[in-house]
Amino acid sequence: MSPFSRFAIYFAAVARCGSLRRAAEKLHISASAINRQILQAEEEFGTPLFERLPEGLRMTTAGELLYDNLLRWQKEFQLTRQQFDELQGLKRGSVSIGMVQALAEGSFAAALADIITSWQWLELNLRVADSHAVSEKVRQADVDFGLILDPEGQAGLSVLAFVELAMGVVMRPDCPLAQAAALSLGDLSHLRHIVPRRAAYRARPGGDALSALRLFPGKQHQLQ
DNA sequence: GGGAGGGTCAAGCATTACTG
DNA sequence: CAGTAATGCTTGACCCTCCC
């Protein structure tokens, strides 16, 4: 049972797909049926929701406003359903988390496993993507919160928590620095090195340690 | 039975990409 | 550059289901 009208479902599908045809394929109905709903709504609202372009439909400002609100209403309805369950004494809920690949294993994965074990009634939906995609999902209310790198570089998002991550260096056992107890950036500067893509390591805007390595571009290779 | 709402199908039109 | 195919939106005609 959904409190959202056909129009809301169709509108959201077109907004996501950017095309009537693709939305129609996704919803398994004809494009003309969706088009009628949208045209009818635009007439009622007195404002166009989409721009008709050769390559498909693009949301107007009014359309974007409606889409944002629709996502928020859907999220709030989920919370309402949870509150209904609580009223009936049911303990149930779901949390959607977006996270970068780097966190999908190790201590964070172990912590998630603990949560799943401790609260078996809780449904966890995990989405793995790059930082930019995760932050977009948070903006669009597609996930409840995200775990990303470079959170301070994402405009329009609230950073609820922040942790410093230790940086590691891997090298062959026969490398002269392999036995060193500690390394500084200066120790590494004269060696050829490989760094991950910028999006994967950028921890804070400006002043991060790896930025210093960019002083030696001739000795650097970047992973794609 | 008839109206309303919502669906499909087919045709038309516009734009873009491809091809000779 | 013109012809053609592909893609996508719109519209008209018609059908089905539900409700009064």
mmCIF file with all atom_site columns, N, CA, C and O in Angstrom, chain A residues 145-173:
data_model
loop_
_atom_site.group_PDB
_atom_site.id
_atom_site.type_symbol
_atom_site.label_atom_id
_atom_site.label_alt_id
_atom_site.label_comp_id
_atom_site.label_asym_id
_atom_site.label_entity_id
_atom_site.label_seq_id
_atom_site.pdbx_PDB_ins_code
_atom_site.Cartn_x
_atom_site.Cartn_y
_atom_site.Cartn_z
_atom_site.occupancy
_atom_site.B_iso_or_equiv
_atom_site.pdbx_formal_charge
_atom_site.auth_seq_id
_atom_site.auth_comp_id
_atom_site.auth_asym_id
_atom_site.auth_atom_id
_atom_site.pdbx_PDB_model_num
ATOM 1   N N  . PHE A 1 145 ? 22.565 7.859  5.333  1.00 0.00 ? 145 PHE A N  1
ATOM 2   C CA . PHE A 1 145 ? 23.803 8.593  5.520  1.00 0.00 ? 145 PHE A CA 1
ATOM 3   C C  . PHE A 1 145 ? 24.910 7.914  4.728  1.00 0.00 ? 145 PHE A C  1
ATOM 4   O O  . PHE A 1 145 ? 24.749 6.787  4.251  1.00 0.00 ? 145 PHE A O  1
ATOM 5   N N  . GLY A 1 146 ? 25.998 8.614  4.565  1.00 0.00 ? 146 GLY A N  1
ATOM 6   C CA . GLY A 1 146 ? 27.077 8.063  3.757  1.00 0.00 ? 146 GLY A CA 1
ATOM 7   C C  . GLY A 1 146 ? 28.404 8.089  4.489  1.00 0.00 ? 146 GLY A C  1
ATOM 8   O O  . GLY A 1 146 ? 28.628 8.933  5.365  1.00 0.00 ? 146 GLY A O  1
ATOM 9   N N  . LEU A 1 147 ? 29.255 7.162  4.154  1.00 0.00 ? 147 LEU A N  1
ATOM 10  C CA . LEU A 1 147 ? 30.612 7.123  4.696  1.00 0.00 ? 147 LEU A CA 1
ATOM 11  C C  . LEU A 1 147 ? 31.547 7.350  3.517  1.00 0.00 ? 147 LEU A C  1
ATOM 12  O O  . LEU A 1 147 ? 31.681 6.490  2.652  1.00 0.00 ? 147 LEU A O  1
ATOM 13  N N  . ILE A 1 148 ? 32.136 8.531  3.487  1.00 0.00 ? 148 ILE A N  1
ATOM 14  C CA . ILE A 1 148 ? 32.913 8.900  2.304  1.00 0.00 ? 148 ILE A CA 1
ATOM 15  C C  . ILE A 1 148 ? 34.265 9.468  2.692  1.00 0.00 ? 148 ILE A C  1
ATOM 16  O O  . ILE A 1 148 ? 34.508 9.804  3.854  1.00 0.00 ? 148 ILE A O  1
ATOM 17  N N  . LEU A 1 149 ? 35.116 9.573  1.704  1.00 0.00 ? 149 LEU A N  1
ATOM 18  C CA . LEU A 1 149 ? 36.385 10.277 1.873  1.00 0.00 ? 149 LEU A CA 1
ATOM 19  C C  . LEU A 1 149 ? 36.153 11.725 1.480  1.00 0.00 ? 149 LEU A C  1
ATOM 20  O O  . LEU A 1 149 ? 35.281 12.018 0.683  1.00 0.00 ? 149 LEU A O  1
ATOM 21  N N  . ASP A 1 150 ? 36.899 12.614 2.039  1.00 0.00 ? 150 ASP A N  1
ATOM 22  C CA . ASP A 1 150 ? 36.767 14.037 1.732  1.00 0.00 ? 150 ASP A CA 1
ATOM 23  C C  . ASP A 1 150 ? 35.374 14.585 2.032  1.00 0.00 ? 150 ASP A C  1
ATOM 24  O O  . ASP A 1 150 ? 34.772 15.223 1.177  1.00 0.00 ? 150 ASP A O  1
ATOM 25  N N  . PRO A 1 151 ? 34.814 14.333 3.217  1.00 0.00 ? 151 PRO A N  1
ATOM 26  C CA . PRO A 1 151 ? 33.467 14.844 3.512  1.00 0.00 ? 151 PRO A CA 1
ATOM 27  C C  . PRO A 1 151 ? 33.387 16.356 3.526  1.00 0.00 ? 151 PRO A C  1
ATOM 28  O O  . PRO A 1 151 ? 32.351 16.924 3.176  1.00 0.00 ? 151 PRO A O  1
ATOM 29  N N  . GLU A 1 152 ? 34.491 17.018 3.896  1.00 0.00 ? 152 GLU A N  1
ATOM 30  C CA . GLU A 1 152 ? 34.449 18.480 3.983  1.00 0.00 ? 152 GLU A CA 1
ATOM 31  C C  . GLU A 1 152 ? 34.444 19.119 2.606  1.00 0.00 ? 152 GLU A C  1
ATOM 32  O O  . GLU A 1 152 ? 34.166 20.292 2.470  1.00 0.00 ? 152 GLU A O  1
ATOM 33  N N  . GLY A 1 153 ? 34.778 18.330 1.592  1.00 0.00 ? 153 GLY A N  1
ATOM 34  C CA . GLY A 1 153 ? 34.778 18.879 0.244  1.00 0.00 ? 153 GLY A CA 1
ATOM 35  C C  . GLY A 1 153 ? 33.423 18.741 -0.440 1.00 0.00 ? 153 GLY A C  1
ATOM 36  O O  . GLY A 1 153 ? 33.282 19.090 -1.593 1.00 0.00 ? 153 GLY A O  1
ATOM 37  N N  . GLN A 1 154 ? 32.413 18.184 0.254  1.00 0.00 ? 154 GLN A N  1
ATOM 38  C CA . GLN A 1 154 ? 31.098 17.962 -0.333 1.00 0.00 ? 154 GLN A CA 1
ATOM 39  C C  . GLN A 1 154 ? 30.151 19.061 0.132  1.00 0.00 ? 154 GLN A C  1
ATOM 40  O O  . GLN A 1 154 ? 29.635 19.008 1.237  1.00 0.00 ? 154 GLN A O  1
ATOM 41  N N  . ALA A 1 155 ? 29.930 20.043 -0.721 1.00 0.00 ? 155 ALA A N  1
ATOM 42  C CA . ALA A 1 155 ? 29.055 21.160 -0.350 1.00 0.00 ? 155 ALA A CA 1
ATOM 43  C C  . ALA A 1 155 ? 27.627 20.686 -0.148 1.00 0.00 ? 155 ALA A C  1
ATOM 44  O O  . ALA A 1 155 ? 27.155 19.809 -0.846 1.00 0.00 ? 155 ALA A O  1
ATOM 45  N N  . GLY A 1 156 ? 26.973 21.306 0.840  1.00 0.00 ? 156 GLY A N  1
ATOM 46  C CA . GLY A 1 156 ? 25.561 21.024 1.049  1.00 0.00 ? 156 GLY A CA 1
ATOM 47  C C  . GLY A 1 156 ? 25.278 19.811 1.904  1.00 0.00 ? 156 GLY A C  1
ATOM 48  O O  . GLY A 1 156 ? 24.126 19.430 2.081  1.00 0.00 ? 156 GLY A O  1
ATOM 49  N N  . LEU A 1 157 ? 26.314 19.176 2.440  1.00 0.00 ? 157 LEU A N  1
ATOM 50  C CA . LEU A 1 157 ? 26.104 18.016 3.309  1.00 0.00 ? 157 LEU A CA 1
ATOM 51  C C  . LEU A 1 157 ? 26.571 18.343 4.720  1.00 0.00 ? 157 LEU A C  1
ATOM 52  O O  . LEU A 1 157 ? 27.506 19.115 4.904  1.00 0.00 ? 157 LEU A O  1
ATOM 53  N N  . SER A 1 158 ? 25.920 17.758 5.708  1.00 0.00 ? 158 SER A N  1
ATOM 54  C CA . SER A 1 158 ? 26.360 17.925 7.091  1.00 0.00 ? 158 SER A CA 1
ATOM 55  C C  . SER A 1 158 ? 27.308 16.792 7.438  1.00 0.00 ? 158 SER A C  1
ATOM 56  O O  . SER A 1 158 ? 26.979 15.627 7.244  1.00 0.00 ? 158 SER A O  1
ATOM 57  N N  . VAL A 1 159 ? 28.466 17.150 7.952  1.00 0.00 ? 159 VAL A N  1
ATOM 58  C CA . VAL A 1 159 ? 29.428 16.138 8.383  1.00 0.00 ? 159 VAL A CA 1
ATOM 59  C C  . VAL A 1 159 ? 29.158 15.849 9.855  1.00 0.00 ? 159 VAL A C  1
ATOM 60  O O  . VAL A 1 159 ? 29.356 16.693 10.717 1.00 0.00 ? 159 VAL A O  1
ATOM 61  N N  . LEU A 1 160 ? 28.677 14.658 10.147 1.00 0.00 ? 160 LEU A N  1
ATOM 62  C CA . LEU A 1 160 ? 28.311 14.302 11.523 1.00 0.00 ? 160 LEU A CA 1
ATOM 63  C C  . LEU A 1 160 ? 29.515 13.802 12.313 1.00 0.00 ? 160 LEU A C  1
ATOM 64  O O  . LEU A 1 160 ? 29.581 13.967 13.518 1.00 0.00 ? 160 LEU A O  1
ATOM 65  N N  . ALA A 1 161 ? 30.452 13.190 11.635 1.00 0.00 ? 161 ALA A N  1
ATOM 66  C CA . ALA A 1 161 ? 31.636 12.681 12.325 1.00 0.00 ? 161 ALA A CA 1
ATOM 67  C C  . ALA A 1 161 ? 32.789 12.637 11.339 1.00 0.00 ? 161 ALA A C  1
ATOM 68  O O  . ALA A 1 161 ? 32.588 12.559 10.129 1.00 0.00 ? 161 ALA A O  1
ATOM 69  N N  . PHE A 1 162 ? 33.968 12.669 11.883 1.00 0.00 ? 162 PHE A N  1
ATOM 70  C CA . PHE A 1 162 ? 35.160 12.732 11.047 1.00 0.00 ? 162 PHE A CA 1
ATOM 71  C C  . PHE A 1 162 ? 36.276 11.948 11.718 1.00 0.00 ? 162 PHE A C  1
ATOM 72  O O  . PHE A 1 162 ? 36.488 12.076 12.912 1.00 0.00 ? 162 PHE A O  1
ATOM 73  N N  . VAL A 1 163 ? 36.947 11.104 10.972 1.00 0.00 ? 163 VAL A N  1
ATOM 74  C CA . VAL A 1 163 ? 38.085 10.379 11.558 1.00 0.00 ? 163 VAL A CA 1
ATOM 75  C C  . VAL A 1 163 ? 39.299 10.489 10.642 1.00 0.00 ? 163 VAL A C  1
ATOM 76  O O  . VAL A 1 163 ? 39.164 10.593 9.423  1.00 0.00 ? 163 VAL A O  1
ATOM 77  N N  . GLU A 1 164 ? 40.442 10.497 11.249 1.00 0.00 ? 164 GLU A N  1
ATOM 78  C CA . GLU A 1 164 ? 41.695 10.491 10.496 1.00 0.00 ? 164 GLU A CA 1
ATOM 79  C C  . GLU A 1 164 ? 42.015 9.029  10.182 1.00 0.00 ? 164 GLU A C  1
ATOM 80  O O  . GLU A 1 164 ? 41.917 8.165  11.054 1.00 0.00 ? 164 GLU A O  1
ATOM 81  N N  . LEU A 1 165 ? 42.384 8.755  8.954  1.00 0.00 ? 165 LEU A N  1
ATOM 82  C CA . LEU A 1 165 ? 42.755 7.399  8.586  1.00 0.00 ? 165 LEU A CA 1
ATOM 83  C C  . LEU A 1 165 ? 44.275 7.300  8.446  1.00 0.00 ? 165 LEU A C  1
ATOM 84  O O  . LEU A 1 165 ? 44.895 8.184  7.860  1.00 0.00 ? 165 LEU A O  1
ATOM 85  N N  . ALA A 1 166 ? 44.822 6.251  8.998  1.00 0.00 ? 166 ALA A N  1
ATOM 86  C CA . ALA A 1 166 ? 46.265 6.050  8.879  1.00 0.00 ? 166 ALA A CA 1
ATOM 87  C C  . ALA A 1 166 ? 46.610 5.728  7.424  1.00 0.00 ? 166 ALA A C  1
ATOM 88  O O  . ALA A 1 166 ? 45.867 5.042  6.732  1.00 0.00 ? 166 ALA A O  1
ATOM 89  N N  . MET A 1 167 ? 47.749 6.236  6.980  1.00 0.00 ? 167 MET A N  1
ATOM 90  C CA . MET A 1 167 ? 48.177 5.998  5.599  1.00 0.00 ? 167 MET A CA 1
ATOM 91  C C  . MET A 1 167 ? 49.246 4.914  5.582  1.00 0.00 ? 167 MET A C  1
ATOM 92  O O  . MET A 1 167 ? 50.112 4.885  6.456  1.00 0.00 ? 167 MET A O  1
ATOM 93  N N  . GLY A 1 168 ? 49.161 4.027  4.640  1.00 0.00 ? 168 GLY A N  1
ATOM 94  C CA . GLY A 1 168 ? 50.135 2.956  4.565  1.00 0.00 ? 168 GLY A CA 1
ATOM 95  C C  . GLY A 1 168 ? 50.982 3.039  3.308  1.00 0.00 ? 168 GLY A C  1
ATOM 96  O O  . GLY A 1 168 ? 50.574 3.641  2.316  1.00 0.00 ? 168 GLY A O  1
ATOM 97  N N  . VAL A 1 169 ? 52.174 2.490  3.378  1.00 0.00 ? 169 VAL A N  1
ATOM 98  C CA . VAL A 1 169 ? 53.077 2.438  2.233  1.00 0.00 ? 169 VAL A CA 1
ATOM 99  C C  . VAL A 1 169 ? 53.485 0.985  2.047  1.00 0.00 ? 169 VAL A C  1
ATOM 100 O O  . VAL A 1 169 ? 53.856 0.317  3.009  1.00 0.00 ? 169 VAL A O  1
ATOM 101 N N  . VAL A 1 170 ? 53.356 0.477  0.827  1.00 0.00 ? 170 VAL A N  1
ATOM 102 C CA . VAL A 1 170 ? 53.804 -0.894 0.569  1.00 0.00 ? 170 VAL A CA 1
ATOM 103 C C  . VAL A 1 170 ? 55.019 -0.847 -0.347 1.00 0.00 ? 170 VAL A C  1
ATOM 104 O O  . VAL A 1 170 ? 55.126 0.018  -1.216 1.00 0.00 ? 170 VAL A O  1
ATOM 105 N N  . MET A 1 171 ? 55.935 -1.769 -0.104 1.00 0.00 ? 171 MET A N  1
ATOM 106 C CA . MET A 1 171 ? 57.156 -1.814 -0.926 1.00 0.00 ? 171 MET A CA 1
ATOM 107 C C  . MET A 1 171 ? 57.709 -3.233 -0.919 1.00 0.00 ? 171 MET A C  1
ATOM 108 O O  . MET A 1 171 ? 57.295 -4.072 -0.110 1.00 0.00 ? 171 MET A O  1
ATOM 109 N N  . ARG A 1 172 ? 58.629 -3.493 -1.829 1.00 0.00 ? 172 ARG A N  1
ATOM 110 C CA . ARG A 1 172 ? 59.254 -4.817 -1.884 1.00 0.00 ? 172 ARG A CA 1
ATOM 111 C C  . ARG A 1 172 ? 60.141 -5.014 -0.653 1.00 0.00 ? 172 ARG A C  1
ATOM 112 O O  . ARG A 1 172 ? 60.696 -4.050 -0.124 1.00 0.00 ? 172 ARG A O  1
ATOM 113 N N  . PRO A 1 173 ? 60.305 -6.269 -0.200 1.00 0.00 ? 173 PRO A N  1
ATOM 114 C CA . PRO A 1 173 ? 61.136 -6.529 0.980  1.00 0.00 ? 173 PRO A CA 1
ATOM 115 C C  . PRO A 1 173 ? 62.580 -6.085 0.796  1.00 0.00 ? 173 PRO A C  1
ATOM 116 O O  . PRO A 1 173 ? 63.263 -5.751 1.776  1.00 0.00 ? 173 PRO A O  1
#
